[in-house]
Short mmCIF file of N, CA and C in Angstrom, two decimals:
data_model
loop_
_atom_site.label_atom_id
_atom_site.label_comp_id
_atom_site.label_asym_id
_atom_site.label_seq_id
_atom_site.Cartn_x
_atom_site.Cartn_y
_atom_site.Cartn_z
N GLN A 24 -150.45 110.52 -186.23
CA GLN A 24 -149.73 109.57 -187.06
C GLN A 24 -150.04 108.15 -186.58
N VAL A 25 -150.62 107.33 -187.47
CA VAL A 25 -150.96 105.98 -187.08
C VAL A 25 -149.73 105.10 -187.11
N GLN A 26 -149.64 104.21 -186.15
CA GLN A 26 -148.57 103.21 -186.12
C GLN A 26 -149.21 101.84 -185.99
N LEU A 27 -148.67 100.90 -186.76
CA LEU A 27 -149.15 99.52 -186.75
C LEU A 27 -148.04 98.62 -186.24
N VAL A 28 -148.37 97.74 -185.32
CA VAL A 28 -147.38 96.84 -184.75
C VAL A 28 -147.91 95.41 -184.82
N GLU A 29 -147.18 94.58 -185.58
CA GLU A 29 -147.56 93.17 -185.69
C GLU A 29 -146.91 92.36 -184.57
N SER A 30 -147.56 91.28 -184.21
CA SER A 30 -147.00 90.35 -183.23
C SER A 30 -147.61 88.98 -183.46
N GLY A 31 -147.03 87.97 -182.82
CA GLY A 31 -147.58 86.63 -182.89
C GLY A 31 -146.83 85.69 -183.81
N GLY A 32 -145.84 86.22 -184.53
CA GLY A 32 -145.09 85.36 -185.43
C GLY A 32 -144.20 84.40 -184.66
N GLY A 33 -143.62 83.46 -185.38
CA GLY A 33 -142.73 82.50 -184.76
C GLY A 33 -142.61 81.25 -185.60
N LEU A 34 -142.18 80.19 -184.95
CA LEU A 34 -142.01 78.90 -185.62
C LEU A 34 -143.23 78.03 -185.33
N VAL A 35 -143.80 77.46 -186.37
CA VAL A 35 -144.97 76.60 -186.21
C VAL A 35 -144.81 75.40 -187.13
N GLN A 36 -145.30 74.27 -186.68
CA GLN A 36 -145.24 73.06 -187.51
C GLN A 36 -146.35 73.09 -188.56
N ALA A 37 -146.05 72.53 -189.69
CA ALA A 37 -147.08 72.41 -190.73
C ALA A 37 -148.28 71.66 -190.16
N GLY A 38 -149.47 72.17 -190.45
CA GLY A 38 -150.68 71.56 -189.93
C GLY A 38 -151.15 72.11 -188.61
N GLY A 39 -150.33 72.96 -187.98
CA GLY A 39 -150.69 73.55 -186.70
C GLY A 39 -151.55 74.78 -186.89
N SER A 40 -151.35 75.77 -186.01
CA SER A 40 -152.07 77.03 -186.15
C SER A 40 -151.27 78.15 -185.50
N LEU A 41 -151.54 79.35 -185.94
CA LEU A 41 -150.86 80.53 -185.44
C LEU A 41 -151.79 81.71 -185.63
N ARG A 42 -151.77 82.65 -184.70
CA ARG A 42 -152.58 83.84 -184.83
C ARG A 42 -151.67 85.07 -184.78
N LEU A 43 -151.74 85.86 -185.81
CA LEU A 43 -151.01 87.12 -185.87
C LEU A 43 -151.93 88.27 -185.46
N SER A 44 -151.35 89.26 -184.79
CA SER A 44 -152.09 90.44 -184.37
C SER A 44 -151.48 91.68 -184.97
N CYS A 45 -152.32 92.67 -185.22
CA CYS A 45 -151.87 93.97 -185.71
C CYS A 45 -152.58 95.02 -184.88
N ALA A 46 -151.83 95.61 -183.96
CA ALA A 46 -152.40 96.63 -183.07
C ALA A 46 -152.06 98.01 -183.60
N ALA A 47 -153.01 98.92 -183.45
CA ALA A 47 -152.83 100.26 -183.97
C ALA A 47 -152.88 101.30 -182.87
N SER A 48 -152.13 102.35 -183.10
CA SER A 48 -152.22 103.54 -182.24
C SER A 48 -152.33 104.75 -183.13
N GLY A 49 -153.07 105.73 -182.70
CA GLY A 49 -153.17 106.97 -183.44
C GLY A 49 -154.35 107.05 -184.39
N ARG A 50 -155.06 105.94 -184.59
CA ARG A 50 -156.22 105.97 -185.47
C ARG A 50 -157.10 104.77 -185.17
N THR A 51 -158.39 104.91 -185.43
CA THR A 51 -159.33 103.82 -185.22
C THR A 51 -159.37 102.93 -186.45
N LEU A 52 -158.92 101.69 -186.30
CA LEU A 52 -158.79 100.80 -187.46
C LEU A 52 -160.13 100.47 -188.09
N SER A 53 -161.20 100.48 -187.31
CA SER A 53 -162.50 100.06 -187.85
C SER A 53 -162.99 101.00 -188.94
N SER A 54 -162.38 102.16 -189.08
CA SER A 54 -162.79 103.12 -190.11
C SER A 54 -162.10 102.89 -191.44
N PHE A 55 -161.22 101.89 -191.51
CA PHE A 55 -160.41 101.69 -192.71
C PHE A 55 -160.35 100.22 -193.10
N PRO A 56 -160.23 99.95 -194.41
CA PRO A 56 -159.90 98.58 -194.81
C PRO A 56 -158.49 98.26 -194.31
N MET A 57 -158.30 97.01 -193.92
CA MET A 57 -157.00 96.56 -193.45
C MET A 57 -156.57 95.32 -194.24
N GLY A 58 -155.27 95.17 -194.40
CA GLY A 58 -154.77 94.04 -195.16
C GLY A 58 -153.59 93.38 -194.49
N TRP A 59 -153.40 92.11 -194.85
CA TRP A 59 -152.20 91.35 -194.47
C TRP A 59 -151.49 90.95 -195.77
N PHE A 60 -150.20 91.11 -195.77
CA PHE A 60 -149.35 90.71 -196.88
C PHE A 60 -148.19 89.89 -196.32
N ARG A 61 -147.48 89.22 -197.18
CA ARG A 61 -146.29 88.49 -196.75
C ARG A 61 -145.22 88.58 -197.83
N GLN A 62 -144.00 88.38 -197.37
CA GLN A 62 -142.88 88.42 -198.31
C GLN A 62 -141.86 87.37 -197.92
N ALA A 63 -141.58 86.48 -198.86
CA ALA A 63 -140.56 85.46 -198.67
C ALA A 63 -139.25 85.96 -199.26
N PRO A 64 -138.12 85.43 -198.80
CA PRO A 64 -136.83 85.89 -199.32
C PRO A 64 -136.76 85.77 -200.84
N GLY A 65 -136.36 86.84 -201.47
CA GLY A 65 -136.19 86.83 -202.92
C GLY A 65 -137.48 86.95 -203.71
N LYS A 66 -138.60 87.13 -203.02
CA LYS A 66 -139.89 87.23 -203.70
C LYS A 66 -140.54 88.57 -203.43
N GLU A 67 -141.52 88.90 -204.26
CA GLU A 67 -142.25 90.15 -204.06
C GLU A 67 -143.26 90.00 -202.93
N ARG A 68 -143.66 91.13 -202.40
CA ARG A 68 -144.68 91.13 -201.35
C ARG A 68 -146.00 90.64 -201.95
N GLU A 69 -146.65 89.74 -201.23
CA GLU A 69 -147.82 89.03 -201.75
C GLU A 69 -149.04 89.31 -200.89
N PHE A 70 -150.17 89.53 -201.53
CA PHE A 70 -151.44 89.73 -200.83
C PHE A 70 -151.87 88.44 -200.13
N VAL A 71 -152.27 88.58 -198.88
CA VAL A 71 -152.75 87.43 -198.11
C VAL A 71 -154.25 87.56 -197.83
N ALA A 72 -154.64 88.69 -197.22
CA ALA A 72 -156.05 88.85 -196.85
C ALA A 72 -156.35 90.32 -196.63
N ALA A 73 -157.62 90.67 -196.76
CA ALA A 73 -158.08 92.03 -196.48
C ALA A 73 -159.46 91.98 -195.87
N ILE A 74 -159.76 93.00 -195.08
CA ILE A 74 -161.08 93.11 -194.46
C ILE A 74 -161.58 94.54 -194.69
N ALA A 75 -162.85 94.64 -195.09
CA ALA A 75 -163.44 95.94 -195.37
C ALA A 75 -163.62 96.75 -194.09
N ARG A 76 -163.83 98.05 -194.24
CA ARG A 76 -163.91 98.92 -193.07
C ARG A 76 -165.05 98.53 -192.15
N GLY A 77 -166.11 98.00 -192.70
CA GLY A 77 -167.20 97.58 -191.84
C GLY A 77 -166.99 96.22 -191.20
N GLY A 78 -166.02 95.47 -191.73
CA GLY A 78 -165.71 94.17 -191.17
C GLY A 78 -166.54 93.04 -191.75
N GLY A 79 -167.58 93.35 -192.54
CA GLY A 79 -168.46 92.32 -193.05
C GLY A 79 -167.94 91.61 -194.27
N LEU A 80 -166.99 92.24 -194.98
CA LEU A 80 -166.46 91.66 -196.20
C LEU A 80 -164.98 91.37 -196.03
N THR A 81 -164.57 90.24 -196.57
CA THR A 81 -163.17 89.85 -196.53
C THR A 81 -162.75 89.33 -197.89
N ALA A 82 -161.46 89.31 -198.13
CA ALA A 82 -160.90 88.77 -199.37
C ALA A 82 -159.61 88.06 -199.02
N TYR A 83 -159.29 87.01 -199.82
CA TYR A 83 -158.12 86.20 -199.53
C TYR A 83 -157.35 85.89 -200.80
N GLY A 84 -156.05 85.73 -200.65
CA GLY A 84 -155.25 85.23 -201.74
C GLY A 84 -155.59 83.77 -201.99
N ASP A 85 -155.44 83.33 -203.22
CA ASP A 85 -155.83 81.97 -203.58
C ASP A 85 -155.08 80.92 -202.76
N SER A 86 -153.83 81.20 -202.43
CA SER A 86 -153.02 80.19 -201.75
C SER A 86 -153.40 80.00 -200.28
N VAL A 87 -154.17 80.94 -199.70
CA VAL A 87 -154.52 80.82 -198.28
C VAL A 87 -156.02 80.65 -198.06
N LYS A 88 -156.79 80.77 -199.12
CA LYS A 88 -158.24 80.70 -199.00
C LYS A 88 -158.66 79.37 -198.38
N GLY A 89 -159.53 79.46 -197.38
CA GLY A 89 -159.99 78.25 -196.69
C GLY A 89 -159.13 77.85 -195.52
N ARG A 90 -157.95 78.44 -195.39
CA ARG A 90 -157.05 78.11 -194.28
C ARG A 90 -156.82 79.29 -193.34
N PHE A 91 -156.78 80.49 -193.88
CA PHE A 91 -156.52 81.69 -193.08
C PHE A 91 -157.82 82.49 -192.95
N THR A 92 -157.93 83.21 -191.82
CA THR A 92 -159.09 84.06 -191.58
C THR A 92 -158.63 85.40 -191.04
N ILE A 93 -159.13 86.47 -191.63
CA ILE A 93 -158.85 87.81 -191.13
C ILE A 93 -160.09 88.32 -190.39
N PHE A 94 -159.86 88.94 -189.24
CA PHE A 94 -160.99 89.48 -188.49
C PHE A 94 -160.52 90.62 -187.61
N ARG A 95 -161.48 91.40 -187.12
CA ARG A 95 -161.18 92.56 -186.29
C ARG A 95 -161.71 92.38 -184.87
N ASP A 96 -161.06 93.06 -183.94
CA ASP A 96 -161.62 93.28 -182.61
C ASP A 96 -161.58 94.79 -182.41
N ASN A 97 -162.70 95.43 -182.68
CA ASN A 97 -162.72 96.90 -182.64
C ASN A 97 -162.47 97.43 -181.24
N ALA A 98 -162.90 96.71 -180.24
CA ALA A 98 -162.68 97.17 -178.86
C ALA A 98 -161.19 97.26 -178.54
N LYS A 99 -160.41 96.38 -179.19
CA LYS A 99 -158.96 96.37 -178.96
C LYS A 99 -158.20 97.12 -180.06
N ASN A 100 -158.96 97.65 -181.03
CA ASN A 100 -158.32 98.36 -182.16
C ASN A 100 -157.25 97.49 -182.80
N THR A 101 -157.60 96.24 -183.04
CA THR A 101 -156.64 95.24 -183.50
C THR A 101 -157.26 94.42 -184.62
N VAL A 102 -156.43 94.06 -185.58
CA VAL A 102 -156.83 93.15 -186.65
C VAL A 102 -155.98 91.89 -186.51
N PHE A 103 -156.60 90.76 -186.78
CA PHE A 103 -155.94 89.47 -186.59
C PHE A 103 -155.88 88.69 -187.89
N LEU A 104 -154.92 87.79 -187.96
CA LEU A 104 -154.87 86.81 -189.04
C LEU A 104 -154.71 85.45 -188.39
N GLN A 105 -155.76 84.66 -188.46
CA GLN A 105 -155.73 83.30 -187.94
C GLN A 105 -155.23 82.38 -189.04
N MET A 106 -154.11 81.73 -188.78
CA MET A 106 -153.48 80.86 -189.77
C MET A 106 -153.69 79.42 -189.33
N ASN A 107 -154.55 78.70 -190.03
CA ASN A 107 -154.80 77.29 -189.74
C ASN A 107 -154.18 76.42 -190.84
N VAL A 108 -153.75 75.28 -190.45
CA VAL A 108 -153.12 74.32 -191.37
C VAL A 108 -152.06 75.01 -192.21
N PRO A 109 -151.10 75.70 -191.57
CA PRO A 109 -150.07 76.36 -192.36
C PRO A 109 -149.19 75.34 -193.07
N LYS A 110 -148.60 75.79 -194.17
CA LYS A 110 -147.71 74.96 -194.97
C LYS A 110 -146.32 75.62 -195.01
N PRO A 111 -145.29 74.86 -195.30
CA PRO A 111 -143.95 75.46 -195.38
C PRO A 111 -143.89 76.64 -196.35
N GLU A 112 -144.67 76.61 -197.42
CA GLU A 112 -144.67 77.72 -198.38
C GLU A 112 -145.33 78.98 -197.84
N ASP A 113 -145.92 78.92 -196.65
CA ASP A 113 -146.47 80.11 -196.01
C ASP A 113 -145.39 80.89 -195.24
N THR A 114 -144.19 80.36 -195.22
CA THR A 114 -143.09 81.02 -194.51
C THR A 114 -142.77 82.37 -195.12
N GLY A 115 -142.55 83.37 -194.26
CA GLY A 115 -142.20 84.70 -194.73
C GLY A 115 -142.40 85.72 -193.64
N VAL A 116 -142.13 86.96 -193.98
CA VAL A 116 -142.42 88.08 -193.07
C VAL A 116 -143.82 88.57 -193.40
N TYR A 117 -144.65 88.64 -192.36
CA TYR A 117 -146.04 89.05 -192.53
C TYR A 117 -146.20 90.49 -192.08
N TYR A 118 -146.85 91.27 -192.94
CA TYR A 118 -147.06 92.69 -192.67
C TYR A 118 -148.55 93.00 -192.64
N CYS A 119 -148.96 93.86 -191.73
CA CYS A 119 -150.30 94.42 -191.81
C CYS A 119 -150.18 95.85 -192.32
N ALA A 120 -151.27 96.32 -192.91
CA ALA A 120 -151.26 97.64 -193.51
C ALA A 120 -152.67 98.21 -193.53
N LEU A 121 -152.74 99.51 -193.59
CA LEU A 121 -154.01 100.23 -193.59
C LEU A 121 -154.24 100.87 -194.95
N SER A 122 -155.48 100.76 -195.43
CA SER A 122 -155.84 101.38 -196.71
C SER A 122 -156.69 102.61 -196.45
N GLY A 123 -156.43 103.67 -197.22
CA GLY A 123 -157.20 104.89 -197.07
C GLY A 123 -158.47 104.92 -197.88
N SER A 124 -158.82 103.78 -198.52
CA SER A 124 -160.02 103.74 -199.35
C SER A 124 -161.25 104.07 -198.53
N GLU A 125 -162.11 104.90 -199.08
CA GLU A 125 -163.33 105.30 -198.38
C GLU A 125 -164.52 104.44 -198.76
N ALA A 126 -164.33 103.53 -199.71
CA ALA A 126 -165.43 102.66 -200.12
C ALA A 126 -165.74 101.66 -199.01
N THR A 127 -166.99 101.54 -198.67
CA THR A 127 -167.41 100.68 -197.56
C THR A 127 -167.09 99.22 -197.82
N THR A 128 -167.13 98.81 -199.07
CA THR A 128 -166.93 97.40 -199.40
C THR A 128 -165.53 97.08 -199.91
N ALA A 129 -164.63 98.05 -199.86
CA ALA A 129 -163.30 97.84 -200.45
C ALA A 129 -162.48 96.84 -199.65
N THR A 130 -161.88 95.90 -200.38
CA THR A 130 -160.91 94.96 -199.81
C THR A 130 -159.72 94.92 -200.77
N PRO A 131 -158.93 95.97 -200.76
CA PRO A 131 -157.86 96.10 -201.77
C PRO A 131 -156.85 94.97 -201.71
N ARG A 132 -156.33 94.60 -202.89
CA ARG A 132 -155.32 93.54 -202.99
C ARG A 132 -153.96 94.07 -203.38
N ALA A 133 -153.90 95.30 -203.85
CA ALA A 133 -152.64 95.84 -204.34
C ALA A 133 -151.82 96.45 -203.22
N VAL A 134 -150.52 96.21 -203.28
CA VAL A 134 -149.60 96.78 -202.31
C VAL A 134 -149.72 98.31 -202.27
N GLY A 135 -149.87 98.90 -203.44
CA GLY A 135 -149.93 100.35 -203.55
C GLY A 135 -151.18 100.97 -202.95
N SER A 136 -152.15 100.16 -202.57
CA SER A 136 -153.38 100.68 -201.98
C SER A 136 -153.26 100.91 -200.48
N TYR A 137 -152.10 100.55 -199.93
CA TYR A 137 -151.94 100.58 -198.49
C TYR A 137 -150.81 101.50 -198.04
N ASN A 138 -151.08 102.22 -197.00
CA ASN A 138 -150.09 103.06 -196.34
C ASN A 138 -150.75 103.64 -195.10
N PRO A 139 -150.17 103.43 -193.92
CA PRO A 139 -148.84 102.89 -193.62
C PRO A 139 -148.83 101.37 -193.46
N TRP A 140 -147.63 100.88 -193.18
CA TRP A 140 -147.37 99.47 -192.95
C TRP A 140 -146.74 99.27 -191.57
N GLY A 141 -146.94 98.06 -191.05
CA GLY A 141 -146.22 97.69 -189.84
C GLY A 141 -144.80 97.25 -190.17
N GLN A 142 -144.06 96.88 -189.14
CA GLN A 142 -142.66 96.51 -189.34
C GLN A 142 -142.49 95.06 -189.75
N GLY A 143 -143.55 94.28 -189.60
CA GLY A 143 -143.51 92.88 -190.01
C GLY A 143 -143.19 91.94 -188.88
N THR A 144 -143.67 90.70 -189.01
CA THR A 144 -143.37 89.65 -188.04
C THR A 144 -143.05 88.37 -188.82
N GLN A 145 -141.98 87.69 -188.42
CA GLN A 145 -141.52 86.51 -189.14
C GLN A 145 -142.35 85.29 -188.76
N VAL A 146 -142.78 84.57 -189.79
CA VAL A 146 -143.47 83.30 -189.61
C VAL A 146 -142.67 82.23 -190.34
N THR A 147 -142.32 81.18 -189.62
CA THR A 147 -141.60 80.07 -190.22
C THR A 147 -142.39 78.79 -189.98
N VAL A 148 -142.74 78.12 -191.06
CA VAL A 148 -143.51 76.88 -190.97
C VAL A 148 -142.59 75.72 -191.30
N SER A 149 -142.42 74.83 -190.34
CA SER A 149 -141.54 73.69 -190.53
C SER A 149 -142.34 72.49 -191.03
N SER A 150 -141.68 71.68 -191.84
CA SER A 150 -142.37 70.51 -192.40
C SER A 150 -142.23 69.30 -191.50
#
């Protein structure tokens, strides 16, 4: 049974930077597409970024493109989300998730494409 644990959240000033980590146990993450999502109070869970199983392909939500970067460290079985120049509207609970897609180039954007999920880590961006 794979378990995903996010860490690295906290309070950050707008324009700063923050790095989120998603560590896995029970499965090798490099064999699966991985995604980051976020959810603000009263809003639906939103796609942030995804990385294909090979790590060569990535996809981003329009609101974070050019500011956030998703990448893997296979030796640590960990996926990261580097958040640069965060904005107050980036505030929310950030979740990592694993996709069972077997396509080498898949970078799924749909919530339903992912299972399991981590417990989430709170990110608050102050203005």
